[in-house]
Coordinates of C-alpha atoms in Angstrom, one line a residue:
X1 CA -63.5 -29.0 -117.6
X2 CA -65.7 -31.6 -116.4
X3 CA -68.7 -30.8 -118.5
X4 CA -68.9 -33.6 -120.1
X5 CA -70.6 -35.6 -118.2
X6 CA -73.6 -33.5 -117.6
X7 CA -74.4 -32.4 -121.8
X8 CA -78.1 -34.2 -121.5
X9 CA -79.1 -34.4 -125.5
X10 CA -81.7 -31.7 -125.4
X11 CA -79.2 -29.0 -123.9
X12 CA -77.0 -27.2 -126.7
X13 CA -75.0 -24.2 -126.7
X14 CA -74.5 -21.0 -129.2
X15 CA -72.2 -20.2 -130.9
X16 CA -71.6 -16.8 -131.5
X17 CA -68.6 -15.2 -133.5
X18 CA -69.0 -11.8 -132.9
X19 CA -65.2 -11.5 -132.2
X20 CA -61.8 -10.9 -133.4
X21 CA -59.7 -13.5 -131.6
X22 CA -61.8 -16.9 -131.2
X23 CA -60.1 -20.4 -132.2
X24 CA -60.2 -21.6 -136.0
X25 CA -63.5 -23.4 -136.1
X26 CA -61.2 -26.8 -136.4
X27 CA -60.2 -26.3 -132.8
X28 CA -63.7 -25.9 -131.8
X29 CA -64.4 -29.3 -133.0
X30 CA -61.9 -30.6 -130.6
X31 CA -63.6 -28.3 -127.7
X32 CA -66.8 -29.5 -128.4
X33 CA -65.8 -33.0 -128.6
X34 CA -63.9 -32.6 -125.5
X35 CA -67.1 -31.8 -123.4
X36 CA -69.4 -34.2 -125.2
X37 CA -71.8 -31.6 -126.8
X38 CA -73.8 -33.2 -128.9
X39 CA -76.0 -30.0 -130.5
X40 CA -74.3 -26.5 -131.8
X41 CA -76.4 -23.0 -132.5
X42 CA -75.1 -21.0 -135.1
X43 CA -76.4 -17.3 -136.1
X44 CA -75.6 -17.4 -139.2
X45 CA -74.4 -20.7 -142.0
X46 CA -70.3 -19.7 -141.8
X47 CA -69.1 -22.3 -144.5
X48 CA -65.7 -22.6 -142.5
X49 CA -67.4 -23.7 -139.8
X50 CA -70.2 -26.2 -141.5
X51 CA -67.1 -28.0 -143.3
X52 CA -64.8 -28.1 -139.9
X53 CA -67.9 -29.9 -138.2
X54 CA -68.1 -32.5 -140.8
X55 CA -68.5 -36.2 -139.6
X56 CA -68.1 -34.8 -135.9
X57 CA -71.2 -35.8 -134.8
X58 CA -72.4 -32.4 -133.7
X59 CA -75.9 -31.2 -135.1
X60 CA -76.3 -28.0 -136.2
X61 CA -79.1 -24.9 -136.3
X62 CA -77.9 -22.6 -138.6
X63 CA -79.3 -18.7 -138.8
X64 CA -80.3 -16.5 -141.4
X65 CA -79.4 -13.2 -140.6
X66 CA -82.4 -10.6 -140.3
X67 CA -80.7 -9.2 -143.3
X68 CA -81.8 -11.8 -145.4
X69 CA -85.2 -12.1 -144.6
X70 CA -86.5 -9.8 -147.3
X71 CA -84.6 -11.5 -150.1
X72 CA -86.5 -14.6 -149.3
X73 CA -90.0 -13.3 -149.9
X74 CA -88.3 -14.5 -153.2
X75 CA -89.0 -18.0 -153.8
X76 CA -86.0 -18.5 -155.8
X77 CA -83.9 -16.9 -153.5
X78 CA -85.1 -18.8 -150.7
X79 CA -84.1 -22.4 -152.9
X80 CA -80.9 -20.7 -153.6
X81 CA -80.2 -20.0 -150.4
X82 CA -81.1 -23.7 -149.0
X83 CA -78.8 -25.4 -152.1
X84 CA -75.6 -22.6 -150.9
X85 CA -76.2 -22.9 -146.8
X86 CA -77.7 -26.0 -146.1
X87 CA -77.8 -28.7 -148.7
X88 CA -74.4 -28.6 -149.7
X89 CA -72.9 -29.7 -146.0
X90 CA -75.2 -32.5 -145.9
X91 CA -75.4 -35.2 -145.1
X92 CA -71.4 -35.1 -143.7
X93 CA -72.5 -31.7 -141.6
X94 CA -76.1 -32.7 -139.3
X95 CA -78.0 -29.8 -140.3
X96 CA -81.3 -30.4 -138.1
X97 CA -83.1 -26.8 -138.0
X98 CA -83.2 -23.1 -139.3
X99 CA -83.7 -20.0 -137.5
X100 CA -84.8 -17.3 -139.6
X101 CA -84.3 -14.2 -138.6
X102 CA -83.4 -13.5 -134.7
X103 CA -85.6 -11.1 -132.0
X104 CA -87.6 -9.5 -135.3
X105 CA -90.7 -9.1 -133.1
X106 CA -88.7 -6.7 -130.8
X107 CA -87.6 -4.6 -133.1
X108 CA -89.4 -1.6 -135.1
X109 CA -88.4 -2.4 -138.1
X110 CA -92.5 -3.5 -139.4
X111 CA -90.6 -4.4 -142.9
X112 CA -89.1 -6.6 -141.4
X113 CA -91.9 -8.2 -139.4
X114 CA -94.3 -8.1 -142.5
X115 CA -91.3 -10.0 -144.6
X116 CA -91.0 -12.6 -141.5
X117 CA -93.6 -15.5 -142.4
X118 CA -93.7 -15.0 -146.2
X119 CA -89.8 -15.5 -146.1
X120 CA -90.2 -18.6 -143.4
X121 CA -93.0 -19.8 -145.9
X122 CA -90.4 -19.9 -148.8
X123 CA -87.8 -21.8 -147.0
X124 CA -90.1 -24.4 -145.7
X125 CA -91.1 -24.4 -149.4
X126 CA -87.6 -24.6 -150.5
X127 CA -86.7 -27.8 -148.0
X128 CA -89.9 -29.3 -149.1
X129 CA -88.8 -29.2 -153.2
X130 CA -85.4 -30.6 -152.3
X131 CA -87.0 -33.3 -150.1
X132 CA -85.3 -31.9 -146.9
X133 CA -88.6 -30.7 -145.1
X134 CA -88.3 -34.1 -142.4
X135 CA -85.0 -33.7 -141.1
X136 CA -85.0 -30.0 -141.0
X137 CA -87.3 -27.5 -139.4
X138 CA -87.9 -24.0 -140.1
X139 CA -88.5 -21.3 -136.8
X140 CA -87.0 -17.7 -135.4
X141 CA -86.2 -16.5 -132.2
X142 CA -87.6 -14.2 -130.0
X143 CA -86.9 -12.0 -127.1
X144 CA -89.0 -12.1 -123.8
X145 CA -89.5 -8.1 -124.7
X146 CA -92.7 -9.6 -127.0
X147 CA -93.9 -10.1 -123.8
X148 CA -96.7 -7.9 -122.3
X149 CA -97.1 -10.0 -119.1
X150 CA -95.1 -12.5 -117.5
X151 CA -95.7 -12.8 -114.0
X152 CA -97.9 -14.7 -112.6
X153 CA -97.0 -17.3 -115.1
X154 CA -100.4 -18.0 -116.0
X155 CA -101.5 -14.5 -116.9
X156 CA -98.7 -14.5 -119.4
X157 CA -99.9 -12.2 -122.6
X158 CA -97.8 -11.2 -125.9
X159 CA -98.3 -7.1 -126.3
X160 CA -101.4 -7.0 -128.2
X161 CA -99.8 -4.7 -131.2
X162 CA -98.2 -8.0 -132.1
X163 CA -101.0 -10.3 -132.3
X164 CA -101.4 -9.0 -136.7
X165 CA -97.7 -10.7 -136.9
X166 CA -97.8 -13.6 -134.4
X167 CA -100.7 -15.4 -135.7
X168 CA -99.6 -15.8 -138.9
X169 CA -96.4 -17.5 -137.3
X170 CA -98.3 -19.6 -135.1
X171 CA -100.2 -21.0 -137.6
X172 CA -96.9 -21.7 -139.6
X173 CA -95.3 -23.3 -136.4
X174 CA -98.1 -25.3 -136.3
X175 CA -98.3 -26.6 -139.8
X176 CA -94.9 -27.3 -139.5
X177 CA -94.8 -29.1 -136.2
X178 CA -91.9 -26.5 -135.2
X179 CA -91.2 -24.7 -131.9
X180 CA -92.0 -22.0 -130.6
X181 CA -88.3 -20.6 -129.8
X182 CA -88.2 -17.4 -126.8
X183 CA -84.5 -15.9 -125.6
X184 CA -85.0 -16.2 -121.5
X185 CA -82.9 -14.5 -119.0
X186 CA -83.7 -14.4 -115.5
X187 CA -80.1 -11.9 -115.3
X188 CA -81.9 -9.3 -116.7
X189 CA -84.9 -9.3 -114.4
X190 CA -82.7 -9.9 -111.2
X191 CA -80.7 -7.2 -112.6
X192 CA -83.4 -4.8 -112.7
X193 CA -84.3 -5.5 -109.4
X194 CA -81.9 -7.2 -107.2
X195 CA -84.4 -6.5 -104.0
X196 CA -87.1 -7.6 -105.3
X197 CA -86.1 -10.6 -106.7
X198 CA -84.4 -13.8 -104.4
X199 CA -81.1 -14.4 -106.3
X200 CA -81.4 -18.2 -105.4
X201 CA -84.9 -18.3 -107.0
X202 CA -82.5 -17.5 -110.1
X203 CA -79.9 -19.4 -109.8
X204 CA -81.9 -22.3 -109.5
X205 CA -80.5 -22.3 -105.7
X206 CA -82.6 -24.1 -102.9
X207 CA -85.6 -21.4 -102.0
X208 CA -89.0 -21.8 -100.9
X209 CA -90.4 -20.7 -104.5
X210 CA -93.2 -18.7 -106.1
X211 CA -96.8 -20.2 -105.9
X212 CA -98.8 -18.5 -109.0
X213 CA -102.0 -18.6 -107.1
X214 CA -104.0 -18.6 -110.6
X215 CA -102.7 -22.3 -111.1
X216 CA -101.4 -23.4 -107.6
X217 CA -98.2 -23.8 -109.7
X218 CA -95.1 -23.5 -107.5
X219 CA -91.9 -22.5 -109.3
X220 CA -88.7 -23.0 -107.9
X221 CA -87.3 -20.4 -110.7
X222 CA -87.3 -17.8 -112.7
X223 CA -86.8 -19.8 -116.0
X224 CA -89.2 -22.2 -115.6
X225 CA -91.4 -19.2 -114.9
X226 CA -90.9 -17.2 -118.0
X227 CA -91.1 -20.6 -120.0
X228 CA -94.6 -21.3 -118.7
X229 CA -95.7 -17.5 -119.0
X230 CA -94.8 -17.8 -122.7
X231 CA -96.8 -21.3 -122.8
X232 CA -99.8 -19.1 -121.1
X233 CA -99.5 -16.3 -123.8
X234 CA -99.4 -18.9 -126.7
X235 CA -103.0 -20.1 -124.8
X236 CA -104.3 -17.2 -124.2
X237 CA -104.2 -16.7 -128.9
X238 CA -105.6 -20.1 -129.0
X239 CA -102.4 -21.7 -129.8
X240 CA -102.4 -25.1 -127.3
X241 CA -99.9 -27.8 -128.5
X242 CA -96.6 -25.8 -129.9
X243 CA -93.4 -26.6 -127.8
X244 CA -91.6 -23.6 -126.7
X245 CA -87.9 -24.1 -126.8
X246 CA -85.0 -22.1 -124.8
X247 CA -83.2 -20.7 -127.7
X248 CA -81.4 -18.3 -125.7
X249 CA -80.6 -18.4 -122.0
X250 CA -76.9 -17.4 -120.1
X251 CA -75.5 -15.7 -117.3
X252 CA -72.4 -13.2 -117.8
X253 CA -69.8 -14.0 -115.4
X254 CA -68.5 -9.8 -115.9
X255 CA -70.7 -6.9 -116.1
X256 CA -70.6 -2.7 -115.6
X257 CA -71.2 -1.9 -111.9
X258 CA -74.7 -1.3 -112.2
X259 CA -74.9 -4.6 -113.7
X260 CA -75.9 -6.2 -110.5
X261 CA -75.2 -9.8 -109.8
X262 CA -73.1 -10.2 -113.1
X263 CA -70.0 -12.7 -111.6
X264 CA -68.2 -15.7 -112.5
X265 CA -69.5 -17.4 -109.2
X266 CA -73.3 -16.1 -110.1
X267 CA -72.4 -17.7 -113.7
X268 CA -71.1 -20.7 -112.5
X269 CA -73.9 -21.6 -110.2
X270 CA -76.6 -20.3 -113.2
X271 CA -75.0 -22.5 -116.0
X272 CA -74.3 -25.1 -113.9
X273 CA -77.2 -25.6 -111.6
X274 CA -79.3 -25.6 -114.9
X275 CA -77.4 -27.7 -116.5
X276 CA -77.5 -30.4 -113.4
X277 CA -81.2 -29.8 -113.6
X278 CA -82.0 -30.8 -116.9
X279 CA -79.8 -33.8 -117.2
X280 CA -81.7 -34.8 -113.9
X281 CA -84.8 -34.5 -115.4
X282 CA -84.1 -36.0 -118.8
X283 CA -84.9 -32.6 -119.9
X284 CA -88.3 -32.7 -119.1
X285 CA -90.8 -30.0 -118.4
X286 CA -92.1 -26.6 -116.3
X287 CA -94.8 -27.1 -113.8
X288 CA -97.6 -26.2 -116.6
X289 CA -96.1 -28.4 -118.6
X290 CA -93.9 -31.4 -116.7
X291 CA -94.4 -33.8 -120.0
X292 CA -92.9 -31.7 -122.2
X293 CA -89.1 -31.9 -123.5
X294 CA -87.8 -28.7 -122.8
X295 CA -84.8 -27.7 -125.5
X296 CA -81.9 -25.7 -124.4
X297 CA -79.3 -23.8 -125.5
X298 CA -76.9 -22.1 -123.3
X299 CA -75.5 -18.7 -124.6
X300 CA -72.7 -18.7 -125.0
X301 CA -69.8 -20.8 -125.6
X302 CA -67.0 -17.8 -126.2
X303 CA -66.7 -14.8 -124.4
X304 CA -67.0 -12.3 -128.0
X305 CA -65.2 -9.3 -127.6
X306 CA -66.8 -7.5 -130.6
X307 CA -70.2 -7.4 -129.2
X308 CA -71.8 -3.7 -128.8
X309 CA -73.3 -2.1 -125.4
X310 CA -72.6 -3.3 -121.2
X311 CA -69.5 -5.0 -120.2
X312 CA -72.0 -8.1 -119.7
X313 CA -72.6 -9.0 -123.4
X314 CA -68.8 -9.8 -124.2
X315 CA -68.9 -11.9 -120.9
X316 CA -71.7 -14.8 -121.4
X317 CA -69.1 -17.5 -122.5
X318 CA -68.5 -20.5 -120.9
X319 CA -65.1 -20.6 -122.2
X320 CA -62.5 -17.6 -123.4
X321 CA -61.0 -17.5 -126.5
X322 CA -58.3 -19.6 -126.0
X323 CA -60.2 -22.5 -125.7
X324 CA -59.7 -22.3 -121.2
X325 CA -62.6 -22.2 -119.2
X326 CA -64.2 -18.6 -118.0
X327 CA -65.1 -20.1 -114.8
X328 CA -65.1 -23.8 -113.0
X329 CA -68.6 -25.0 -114.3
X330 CA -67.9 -27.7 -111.5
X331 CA -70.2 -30.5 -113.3
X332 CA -68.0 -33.6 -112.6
X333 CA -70.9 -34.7 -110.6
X334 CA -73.6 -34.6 -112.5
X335 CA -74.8 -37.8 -114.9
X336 CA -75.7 -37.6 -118.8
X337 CA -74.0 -35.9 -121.2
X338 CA -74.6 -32.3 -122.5
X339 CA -75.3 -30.9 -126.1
X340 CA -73.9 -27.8 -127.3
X341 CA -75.6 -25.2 -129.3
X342 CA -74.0 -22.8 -131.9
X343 CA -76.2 -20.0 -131.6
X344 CA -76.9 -17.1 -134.4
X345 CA -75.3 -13.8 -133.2
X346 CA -77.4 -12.2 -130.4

């Protein structure tokens, strides 16, 4: 495929299993292995594929569906949960964080959000009374839609209906020392406005940039833009020193026909350009903040055929069921090796 050279050890990719036809997860193991990834996402804690990834080498964040979340505003529950999902695949399975709950601020559902912390609370709790609360950390997910402002960068603002839920997580994130985790795709923008919007300032092309005149800040993409407007927003509620991590970020490489700019070449040069650019950088930071590690996941590594709604979301995958590539990511190039991420279901 020749990926595996570029796999830089904060760069992961998701793995999603909303599908019918993808590989037993033994055969992933082999994929994986193949292309050097290092770091897998997963939505949800499948045993079958916790036990296949055994002594592979491949760390794992593991999901808990928003389905859960209420039943862990149980405490007992939450340590039952921890024992079944977690504990039991360690220390053979690297188990290194948990996502609970995925895009709940998004949503409508205010059960939901209310249930959020108090169920994050408990599994914190839970690692902490089986002495896993070191080597494990405790987050969720969200989509850019919490977003009131993005652009400029630095006038980035969460909608202000959220603020009740978000500082309550904040506060958690930052007892906890864990990230701050945002879904970013610079498709959907460029999608929505294909004139507007340069696609080579997207695809991480050459391009004269963006200067956020606020800062003097001059952003060469769209990513690094929506990373720092999210960094801005977390400022703006007081909250300085949380790390925001890419949970979330993708291309399709197939879309509808108003799904403008959705093609394997636009994929290939998304994936792959970003790729080349964190393993350049060590995976090092935005313009507002170039000292800080900036995770990654890439979503997705299967094409799932299952998924609901455009052509686009059964299309993100770097690979297709059979274990062949969707497109040539064309790394051979590039130095470093990259880390994938098994990502909760989208």
């Amino acid at each position: 495929v020749g990926v595996s050279s570029v796999w830089g050890g904060g760069i992961g990719i998701n793995y999603g299993q909303i599908a019918d036809n993808l590989p037993a997860p033994e055969r992933v193991v082999d994929l994986l292995k193949s292309i050097n990834i290092k770091k897998a996402k997963l939505y949800d804690a499948d045993p079958r594929v916790l036990k296949a990834f055994a002594n592979s080498g491949v760390e794992f964040a593991v999901g808990l569906g928003n389905e859960y979340v209420s039943n862990m505003t149980d405490p007992a529950k939450a340590v039952e949960w921890v024992k079944t999902n977690v504990q039991a695949y360690l220390p053979g399975t690297k188990i290194s964080s948990i996502a609970v709950g995925n895009e709940v601020y998004s949503g409508n559902d205010t059960a939901l959000m209310t249930n959020l912390v108090p169920a994050m609370q408990n599994i914190q709790s839970a690692l902490l009374s089986l002495g896993l609360d070191s080597s494990i950390n405790v987050s969720t997910a969200h989509s850019s839609a919490i977003l009131f402002s993005s652009y400029p960068p630095s006038a980035g603002a969460f909608k202000s209906e959220l603020t009740s839920f978000l500082r309550p997580l904040l506060d958690f994130l930052t007892q906890n020392s864990s990230p701050f985790l945002i879904n970013a795709y610079p498709f959907f923008a460029y999608k929505d406005s294909p004139t507007d919007i340069p696609l080579d300032y997207v695809l991480f092309q050459p391009n004269d940039g963006l200067l956020d005149s606020a800062t003097s800040l001059r952003y060469q993409n769209m990513l690094y833009a929506q990373i720092d407007s999210v960094y801005a927003a977390l400022s703006a509620l007081g909250y300085h020193n949380l790390d925001v991590q890419v949970s979330e970020t993708g291309w399709p490489s197939k879309g509808d026909d108003d799904e403008v700019g959705a093609t394997p070449d636009n994929a290939r040069l998304y994936n792959g350009n970003l790729l080349r650019l964190l393993a350049q950088n060590g995976s090092s930071g935005t313009p507002m903040k170039p000292n800080a590690t900036l995770d990654t996941y890439i979503f997705a590594l299967f094409n799932e055929n299952l998924k609901q709604g455009k052509t686009s979301e059964r299309n993100y995958g770097l690979f297709k069921p059979d274990g062949t590539p969707a497109y040539d990511l064309g790394l051979n190039d590039a130095s470093n090796t990259i880390s994938f991420a098994t990502s909760a279901a989208k």
